[in-house]
Amino acid sequence: MHQSHLSDLDLAALLCSRVCHDVISPVGAITNGLELLEVEDDEAMRTMAMDLVRKSAKQASAKLKFCRIAFGAAGSAGAIIDMGEAGDVAKAFVGEEKIKLDWQVPRENRPKQQVKLLLNMMLIAMGSIPRGGVVKAEAIDGGFAVRASGEGAKIFEKTDQVLKGAAALEEIDARLIQPYYTKRLAEAAGMPLSLTLDGADVVVSAIADIAKPIAATG
């Protein structure tokens, strides 16, 4: 089934909702920590509160930097982005707790559209291992591949439908807007997406369509 596009207004609104969802948790934790500092006299509790504020501020900063590249303009039209810098931002975003990121992409300048595509592919891969695991991002001949390895790795039906263009537009909400946006990025870049199972792993790949030149702007 052919899937028509969301309006620009709906796309912008749903992406904003997604960004707010990502950032609200650490920002709320900062608020809670500051409120505790205002009323708490116990030194041990104040130390705990300050640690919470520091940790949450670091998380909020990492999420905002990631979202700026993955969803935002990230520079003027036609801008290029260093893949090494993108990898550093991605590693800070993922952290070292539930999921580990293995970034195997050469440090080189790429059109921002391709960088945005890879970061969004990474998010889809992360979503396929809800119990945690390892996500490996790498450049391959003609494009990118992101492999998610972890207990219970699976392809979620709705995500798969969105990437295949089989989901009705009215089903696209703040939860599904990210794979929808990834599909739009891949189409614009001339790098069709595929979401497959390889043994127990989930693989998201985007390979350049030789019949369509890769766009340099986004």
PDB file of C-alpha atoms in Angstrom:
ATOM      1  CA  MET A   1       0.000   0.000   0.000  1.00  0.00           C
ATOM      2  CA  HIS A   2       1.386   3.394  -0.959  1.00  0.00           C
ATOM      3  CA  GLN A   3       1.742   5.734   2.002  1.00  0.00           C
ATOM      4  CA  SER A   4       1.254   9.429   1.329  1.00  0.00           C
ATOM      5  CA  HIS A   5       3.215  11.914   3.397  1.00  0.00           C
ATOM      6  CA  LEU A   6       2.236  13.704   6.584  1.00  0.00           C
ATOM      7  CA  SER A   7       1.827  17.439   6.240  1.00  0.00           C
ATOM      8  CA  ASP A   8       4.829  19.569   7.177  1.00  0.00           C
ATOM      9  CA  LEU A   9       2.910  20.902  10.191  1.00  0.00           C
ATOM     10  CA  ASP A  10       2.043  17.424  11.479  1.00  0.00           C
ATOM     11  CA  LEU A  11       5.598  16.189  10.937  1.00  0.00           C
ATOM     12  CA  ALA A  12       7.067  19.165  12.802  1.00  0.00           C
ATOM     13  CA  ALA A  13       4.584  18.839  15.670  1.00  0.00           C
ATOM     14  CA  LEU A  14       5.146  15.114  16.134  1.00  0.00           C
ATOM     15  CA  LEU A  15       8.933  15.465  15.991  1.00  0.00           C
ATOM     16  CA  CYS A  16       8.732  18.187  18.652  1.00  0.00           C
ATOM     17  CA  SER A  17       6.668  15.825  20.803  1.00  0.00           C
ATOM     18  CA  ARG A  18       9.315  13.128  20.356  1.00  0.00           C
ATOM     19  CA  VAL A  19      12.134  15.487  21.391  1.00  0.00           C
ATOM     20  CA  CYS A  20      10.185  16.668  24.437  1.00  0.00           C
ATOM     21  CA  HIS A  21       9.562  13.051  25.428  1.00  0.00           C
ATOM     22  CA  ASP A  22      13.296  12.325  25.269  1.00  0.00           C
ATOM     23  CA  VAL A  23      14.298  15.355  27.328  1.00  0.00           C
ATOM     24  CA  ILE A  24      11.511  15.639  29.917  1.00  0.00           C
ATOM     25  CA  SER A  25      12.801  12.847  32.172  1.00  0.00           C
ATOM     26  CA  PRO A  26      16.276  14.284  32.967  1.00  0.00           C
ATOM     27  CA  VAL A  27      14.870  17.823  33.166  1.00  0.00           C
ATOM     28  CA  GLY A  28      12.266  16.632  35.666  1.00  0.00           C
ATOM     29  CA  ALA A  29      14.999  14.936  37.686  1.00  0.00           C
ATOM     30  CA  ILE A  30      16.962  18.210  37.776  1.00  0.00           C
ATOM     31  CA  THR A  31      13.880  19.994  39.104  1.00  0.00           C
ATOM     32  CA  ASN A  32      13.360  17.344  41.782  1.00  0.00           C
ATOM     33  CA  GLY A  33      16.993  17.571  42.854  1.00  0.00           C
ATOM     34  CA  LEU A  34      16.887  21.359  43.126  1.00  0.00           C
ATOM     35  CA  GLU A  35      13.662  21.225  45.139  1.00  0.00           C
ATOM     36  CA  LEU A  36      15.270  18.740  47.525  1.00  0.00           C
ATOM     37  CA  LEU A  37      18.276  21.036  47.981  1.00  0.00           C
ATOM     38  CA  GLU A  38      15.967  23.873  48.997  1.00  0.00           C
ATOM     39  CA  VAL A  39      14.364  21.966  51.870  1.00  0.00           C
ATOM     40  CA  GLU A  40      16.972  19.420  52.947  1.00  0.00           C
ATOM     41  CA  ASP A  41      19.454  20.170  55.728  1.00  0.00           C
ATOM     42  CA  ASP A  42      21.043  16.737  56.003  1.00  0.00           C
ATOM     43  CA  GLU A  43      24.446  16.919  54.329  1.00  0.00           C
ATOM     44  CA  ALA A  44      24.304  13.360  52.990  1.00  0.00           C
ATOM     45  CA  MET A  45      20.917  14.008  51.389  1.00  0.00           C
ATOM     46  CA  ARG A  46      22.137  17.282  49.909  1.00  0.00           C
ATOM     47  CA  THR A  47      25.106  15.467  48.393  1.00  0.00           C
ATOM     48  CA  MET A  48      22.771  12.881  46.859  1.00  0.00           C
ATOM     49  CA  ALA A  49      20.548  15.628  45.491  1.00  0.00           C
ATOM     50  CA  MET A  50      23.493  17.445  43.940  1.00  0.00           C
ATOM     51  CA  ASP A  51      24.730  14.209  42.358  1.00  0.00           C
ATOM     52  CA  LEU A  52      21.257  13.723  40.881  1.00  0.00           C
ATOM     53  CA  VAL A  53      21.287  17.249  39.459  1.00  0.00           C
ATOM     54  CA  ARG A  54      24.746  16.772  37.919  1.00  0.00           C
ATOM     55  CA  LYS A  55      23.906  13.389  36.389  1.00  0.00           C
ATOM     56  CA  SER A  56      20.560  14.565  35.044  1.00  0.00           C
ATOM     57  CA  ALA A  57      22.023  17.763  33.605  1.00  0.00           C
ATOM     58  CA  LYS A  58      24.642  15.695  31.773  1.00  0.00           C
ATOM     59  CA  GLN A  59      21.919  13.401  30.407  1.00  0.00           C
ATOM     60  CA  ALA A  60      19.748  16.321  29.301  1.00  0.00           C
ATOM     61  CA  SER A  61      22.693  17.953  27.527  1.00  0.00           C
ATOM     62  CA  ALA A  62      23.586  14.695  25.752  1.00  0.00           C
ATOM     63  CA  LYS A  63      19.994  14.157  24.613  1.00  0.00           C
ATOM     64  CA  LEU A  64      19.647  17.718  23.323  1.00  0.00           C
ATOM     65  CA  LYS A  65      22.923  17.532  21.383  1.00  0.00           C
ATOM     66  CA  PHE A  66      21.826  14.245  19.843  1.00  0.00           C
ATOM     67  CA  CYS A  67      18.356  15.509  18.942  1.00  0.00           C
ATOM     68  CA  ARG A  68      19.838  18.619  17.365  1.00  0.00           C
ATOM     69  CA  ILE A  69      21.717  16.475  14.847  1.00  0.00           C
ATOM     70  CA  ALA A  70      19.224  13.619  14.458  1.00  0.00           C
ATOM     71  CA  PHE A  71      16.078  15.766  14.145  1.00  0.00           C
ATOM     72  CA  GLY A  72      17.200  19.365  13.795  1.00  0.00           C
ATOM     73  CA  ALA A  73      18.777  21.457  11.065  1.00  0.00           C
ATOM     74  CA  ALA A  74      22.321  20.845  12.396  1.00  0.00           C
ATOM     75  CA  GLY A  75      23.787  23.637  10.328  1.00  0.00           C
ATOM     76  CA  SER A  76      22.805  25.459   7.175  1.00  0.00           C
ATOM     77  CA  ALA A  77      21.495  23.825   4.021  1.00  0.00           C
ATOM     78  CA  GLY A  78      24.156  21.721   2.374  1.00  0.00           C
ATOM     79  CA  ALA A  79      26.196  21.439   5.583  1.00  0.00           C
ATOM     80  CA  ILE A  80      28.490  18.495   6.162  1.00  0.00           C
ATOM     81  CA  ILE A  81      29.071  16.846   9.529  1.00  0.00           C
ATOM     82  CA  ASP A  82      32.101  14.984  10.852  1.00  0.00           C
ATOM     83  CA  MET A  83      31.154  11.363  11.453  1.00  0.00           C
ATOM     84  CA  GLY A  84      33.586  11.266  14.365  1.00  0.00           C
ATOM     85  CA  GLU A  85      31.749  14.129  16.042  1.00  0.00           C
ATOM     86  CA  ALA A  86      28.415  12.426  15.350  1.00  0.00           C
ATOM     87  CA  GLY A  87      29.774   9.247  16.923  1.00  0.00           C
ATOM     88  CA  ASP A  88      30.851  11.105  20.063  1.00  0.00           C
ATOM     89  CA  VAL A  89      27.393  12.661  20.361  1.00  0.00           C
ATOM     90  CA  ALA A  90      25.744   9.272  19.808  1.00  0.00           C
ATOM     91  CA  LYS A  91      27.900   7.574  22.464  1.00  0.00           C
ATOM     92  CA  ALA A  92      27.057  10.265  25.020  1.00  0.00           C
ATOM     93  CA  PHE A  93      23.368   9.868  24.183  1.00  0.00           C
ATOM     94  CA  VAL A  94      23.368   6.073  24.537  1.00  0.00           C
ATOM     95  CA  GLY A  95      25.495   6.036  27.690  1.00  0.00           C
ATOM     96  CA  GLU A  96      26.980   2.931  29.260  1.00  0.00           C
ATOM     97  CA  GLU A  97      24.113   1.397  31.200  1.00  0.00           C
ATOM     98  CA  LYS A  98      21.450  -0.583  29.361  1.00  0.00           C
ATOM     99  CA  ILE A  99      22.799  -0.422  25.805  1.00  0.00           C
ATOM    100  CA  LYS A 100      26.391  -0.227  24.593  1.00  0.00           C
ATOM    101  CA  LEU A 101      27.182   1.519  21.307  1.00  0.00           C
ATOM    102  CA  ASP A 102      29.931   0.155  19.062  1.00  0.00           C
ATOM    103  CA  TRP A 103      30.542   2.993  16.569  1.00  0.00           C
ATOM    104  CA  GLN A 104      32.550   1.641  13.638  1.00  0.00           C
ATOM    105  CA  VAL A 105      32.168   4.516  11.180  1.00  0.00           C
ATOM    106  CA  PRO A 106      35.271   6.232   9.776  1.00  0.00           C
ATOM    107  CA  ARG A 107      35.929   9.792  10.916  1.00  0.00           C
ATOM    108  CA  GLU A 108      35.090  11.632   7.723  1.00  0.00           C
ATOM    109  CA  ASN A 109      32.827  14.426   6.583  1.00  0.00           C
ATOM    110  CA  ARG A 110      29.431  13.375   5.253  1.00  0.00           C
ATOM    111  CA  PRO A 111      26.359  15.320   4.074  1.00  0.00           C
ATOM    112  CA  LYS A 112      24.228  16.044   7.123  1.00  0.00           C
ATOM    113  CA  GLN A 113      21.307  14.135   5.630  1.00  0.00           C
ATOM    114  CA  GLN A 114      23.309  10.912   5.680  1.00  0.00           C
ATOM    115  CA  VAL A 115      24.429  11.547   9.257  1.00  0.00           C
ATOM    116  CA  LYS A 116      20.844  12.174  10.353  1.00  0.00           C
ATOM    117  CA  LEU A 117      19.802   8.970   8.607  1.00  0.00           C
ATOM    118  CA  LEU A 118      22.434   6.879  10.394  1.00  0.00           C
ATOM    119  CA  LEU A 119      21.566   8.309  13.819  1.00  0.00           C
ATOM    120  CA  ASN A 120      17.885   7.569  13.250  1.00  0.00           C
ATOM    121  CA  MET A 121      18.724   4.047  12.077  1.00  0.00           C
ATOM    122  CA  MET A 122      20.577   3.674  15.377  1.00  0.00           C
ATOM    123  CA  LEU A 123      17.428   4.676  17.283  1.00  0.00           C
ATOM    124  CA  ILE A 124      15.392   2.033  15.470  1.00  0.00           C
ATOM    125  CA  ALA A 125      18.023  -0.578  16.296  1.00  0.00           C
ATOM    126  CA  MET A 126      18.016   0.483  19.962  1.00  0.00           C
ATOM    127  CA  GLY A 127      14.248   0.128  20.047  1.00  0.00           C
ATOM    128  CA  SER A 128      14.520  -3.499  18.914  1.00  0.00           C
ATOM    129  CA  ILE A 129      16.401  -4.564  22.073  1.00  0.00           C
ATOM    130  CA  PRO A 130      14.180  -3.382  24.947  1.00  0.00           C
ATOM    131  CA  ARG A 131      16.153  -5.510  27.429  1.00  0.00           C
ATOM    132  CA  GLY A 132      19.440  -3.954  26.383  1.00  0.00           C
ATOM    133  CA  GLY A 133      22.446  -5.204  24.506  1.00  0.00           C
ATOM    134  CA  VAL A 134      24.904  -3.923  21.920  1.00  0.00           C
ATOM    135  CA  VAL A 135      24.234  -1.727  18.906  1.00  0.00           C
ATOM    136  CA  LYS A 136      26.937  -1.699  16.230  1.00  0.00           C
ATOM    137  CA  ALA A 137      26.898   1.064  13.616  1.00  0.00           C
ATOM    138  CA  GLU A 138      29.156   0.780  10.603  1.00  0.00           C
ATOM    139  CA  ALA A 139      29.676   2.136   7.114  1.00  0.00           C
ATOM    140  CA  ILE A 140      29.349  -0.505   4.405  1.00  0.00           C
ATOM    141  CA  ASP A 141      29.728  -0.389   0.643  1.00  0.00           C
ATOM    142  CA  GLY A 142      27.094   2.050  -0.595  1.00  0.00           C
ATOM    143  CA  GLY A 143      25.602   2.945   2.761  1.00  0.00           C
ATOM    144  CA  PHE A 144      25.223   2.021   6.419  1.00  0.00           C
ATOM    145  CA  ALA A 145      24.263  -0.943   8.572  1.00  0.00           C
ATOM    146  CA  VAL A 146      23.272  -0.970  12.237  1.00  0.00           C
ATOM    147  CA  ARG A 147      23.114  -4.302  14.072  1.00  0.00           C
ATOM    148  CA  ALA A 148      21.292  -4.743  17.377  1.00  0.00           C
ATOM    149  CA  SER A 149      22.290  -7.744  19.490  1.00  0.00           C
ATOM    150  CA  GLY A 150      20.564  -8.528  22.760  1.00  0.00           C
ATOM    151  CA  GLU A 151      18.239 -10.874  24.592  1.00  0.00           C
ATOM    152  CA  GLY A 152      14.776 -10.803  23.068  1.00  0.00           C
ATOM    153  CA  ALA A 153      15.795  -8.740  20.035  1.00  0.00           C
ATOM    154  CA  LYS A 154      12.771  -8.393  17.781  1.00  0.00           C
ATOM    155  CA  ILE A 155      11.268  -6.416  14.939  1.00  0.00           C
ATOM    156  CA  PHE A 156       8.190  -4.589  16.134  1.00  0.00           C
ATOM    157  CA  GLU A 157       5.306  -4.890  13.703  1.00  0.00           C
ATOM    158  CA  LYS A 158       4.282  -1.225  13.714  1.00  0.00           C
ATOM    159  CA  THR A 159       7.842  -0.041  13.110  1.00  0.00           C
ATOM    160  CA  ASP A 160       8.190  -2.505  10.244  1.00  0.00           C
ATOM    161  CA  GLN A 161       4.900  -1.331   8.721  1.00  0.00           C
ATOM    162  CA  VAL A 162       5.957   2.316   8.901  1.00  0.00           C
ATOM    163  CA  LEU A 163       9.309   1.611   7.232  1.00  0.00           C
ATOM    164  CA  LYS A 164       7.558  -0.338   4.466  1.00  0.00           C
ATOM    165  CA  GLY A 165       5.014   2.437   3.935  1.00  0.00           C
ATOM    166  CA  ALA A 166       2.175   0.115   4.960  1.00  0.00           C
ATOM    167  CA  ALA A 167       0.969   2.086   7.999  1.00  0.00           C
ATOM    168  CA  ALA A 168      -2.016   4.416   7.708  1.00  0.00           C
ATOM    169  CA  LEU A 169      -1.144   8.070   8.280  1.00  0.00           C
ATOM    170  CA  GLU A 170      -3.640   8.315  11.148  1.00  0.00           C
ATOM    171  CA  GLU A 171      -1.596   5.682  13.000  1.00  0.00           C
ATOM    172  CA  ILE A 172       1.535   7.846  12.985  1.00  0.00           C
ATOM    173  CA  ASP A 173       1.864   9.280  16.488  1.00  0.00           C
ATOM    174  CA  ALA A 174       4.716  10.601  18.638  1.00  0.00           C
ATOM    175  CA  ARG A 175       5.922   7.018  19.134  1.00  0.00           C
ATOM    176  CA  LEU A 176       5.974   6.118  15.432  1.00  0.00           C
ATOM    177  CA  ILE A 177       7.106   9.474  14.069  1.00  0.00           C
ATOM    178  CA  GLN A 178      10.778   8.533  14.461  1.00  0.00           C
ATOM    179  CA  PRO A 179      10.711   5.505  12.093  1.00  0.00           C
ATOM    180  CA  TYR A 180       8.490   7.511   9.732  1.00  0.00           C
ATOM    181  CA  TYR A 181      11.043  10.329   9.725  1.00  0.00           C
ATOM    182  CA  THR A 182      13.822   7.794   9.130  1.00  0.00           C
ATOM    183  CA  LYS A 183      11.978   6.487   6.094  1.00  0.00           C
ATOM    184  CA  ARG A 184      11.613  10.030   4.739  1.00  0.00           C
ATOM    185  CA  LEU A 185      15.345  10.667   5.256  1.00  0.00           C
ATOM    186  CA  ALA A 186      16.241   7.446   3.444  1.00  0.00           C
ATOM    187  CA  GLU A 187      13.975   8.294   0.524  1.00  0.00           C
ATOM    188  CA  ALA A 188      15.468  11.773   0.198  1.00  0.00           C
ATOM    189  CA  ALA A 189      18.997  10.348   0.317  1.00  0.00           C
ATOM    190  CA  GLY A 190      18.291   7.676  -2.260  1.00  0.00           C
ATOM    191  CA  MET A 191      19.239   5.004   0.281  1.00  0.00           C
ATOM    192  CA  PRO A 192      16.304   2.583   0.700  1.00  0.00           C
ATOM    193  CA  LEU A 193      15.926   1.096   4.166  1.00  0.00           C
ATOM    194  CA  SER A 194      15.594  -2.529   5.153  1.00  0.00           C
ATOM    195  CA  LEU A 195      14.793  -4.002   8.560  1.00  0.00           C
ATOM    196  CA  THR A 196      15.637  -7.686   8.866  1.00  0.00           C
ATOM    197  CA  LEU A 197      16.416 -10.487  11.296  1.00  0.00           C
ATOM    198  CA  ASP A 198      19.885 -12.010  10.954  1.00  0.00           C
ATOM    199  CA  GLY A 199      19.876 -14.971  13.281  1.00  0.00           C
ATOM    200  CA  ALA A 200      19.037 -13.521  16.693  1.00  0.00           C
ATOM    201  CA  ASP A 201      20.057  -9.976  15.680  1.00  0.00           C
ATOM    202  CA  VAL A 202      18.058  -7.145  14.159  1.00  0.00           C
ATOM    203  CA  VAL A 203      19.773  -5.323  11.290  1.00  0.00           C
ATOM    204  CA  VAL A 204      18.794  -1.932   9.923  1.00  0.00           C
ATOM    205  CA  SER A 205      20.509  -1.108   6.650  1.00  0.00           C
ATOM    206  CA  ALA A 206      20.407   1.652   4.065  1.00  0.00           C
ATOM    207  CA  ILE A 207      22.123   1.085   0.726  1.00  0.00           C
ATOM    208  CA  ALA A 208      22.368   3.724  -1.985  1.00  0.00           C
ATOM    209  CA  ASP A 209      20.037   3.212  -4.903  1.00  0.00           C
ATOM    210  CA  ILE A 210      22.334   3.358  -7.934  1.00  0.00           C
ATOM    211  CA  ALA A 211      19.425   4.534 -10.023  1.00  0.00           C
ATOM    212  CA  LYS A 212      19.081   7.646  -7.885  1.00  0.00           C
ATOM    213  CA  PRO A 213      21.985   9.907  -6.891  1.00  0.00           C
ATOM    214  CA  ILE A 214      22.439  10.544  -3.188  1.00  0.00           C
ATOM    215  CA  ALA A 215      21.216  13.992  -2.210  1.00  0.00           C
ATOM    216  CA  ALA A 216      23.800  16.211  -0.581  1.00  0.00           C
ATOM    217  CA  THR A 217      21.393  18.449   1.278  1.00  0.00           C
ATOM    218  CA  GLY A 218      18.586  17.894   3.727  1.00  0.00           C
TER     219      GLY A 218
END
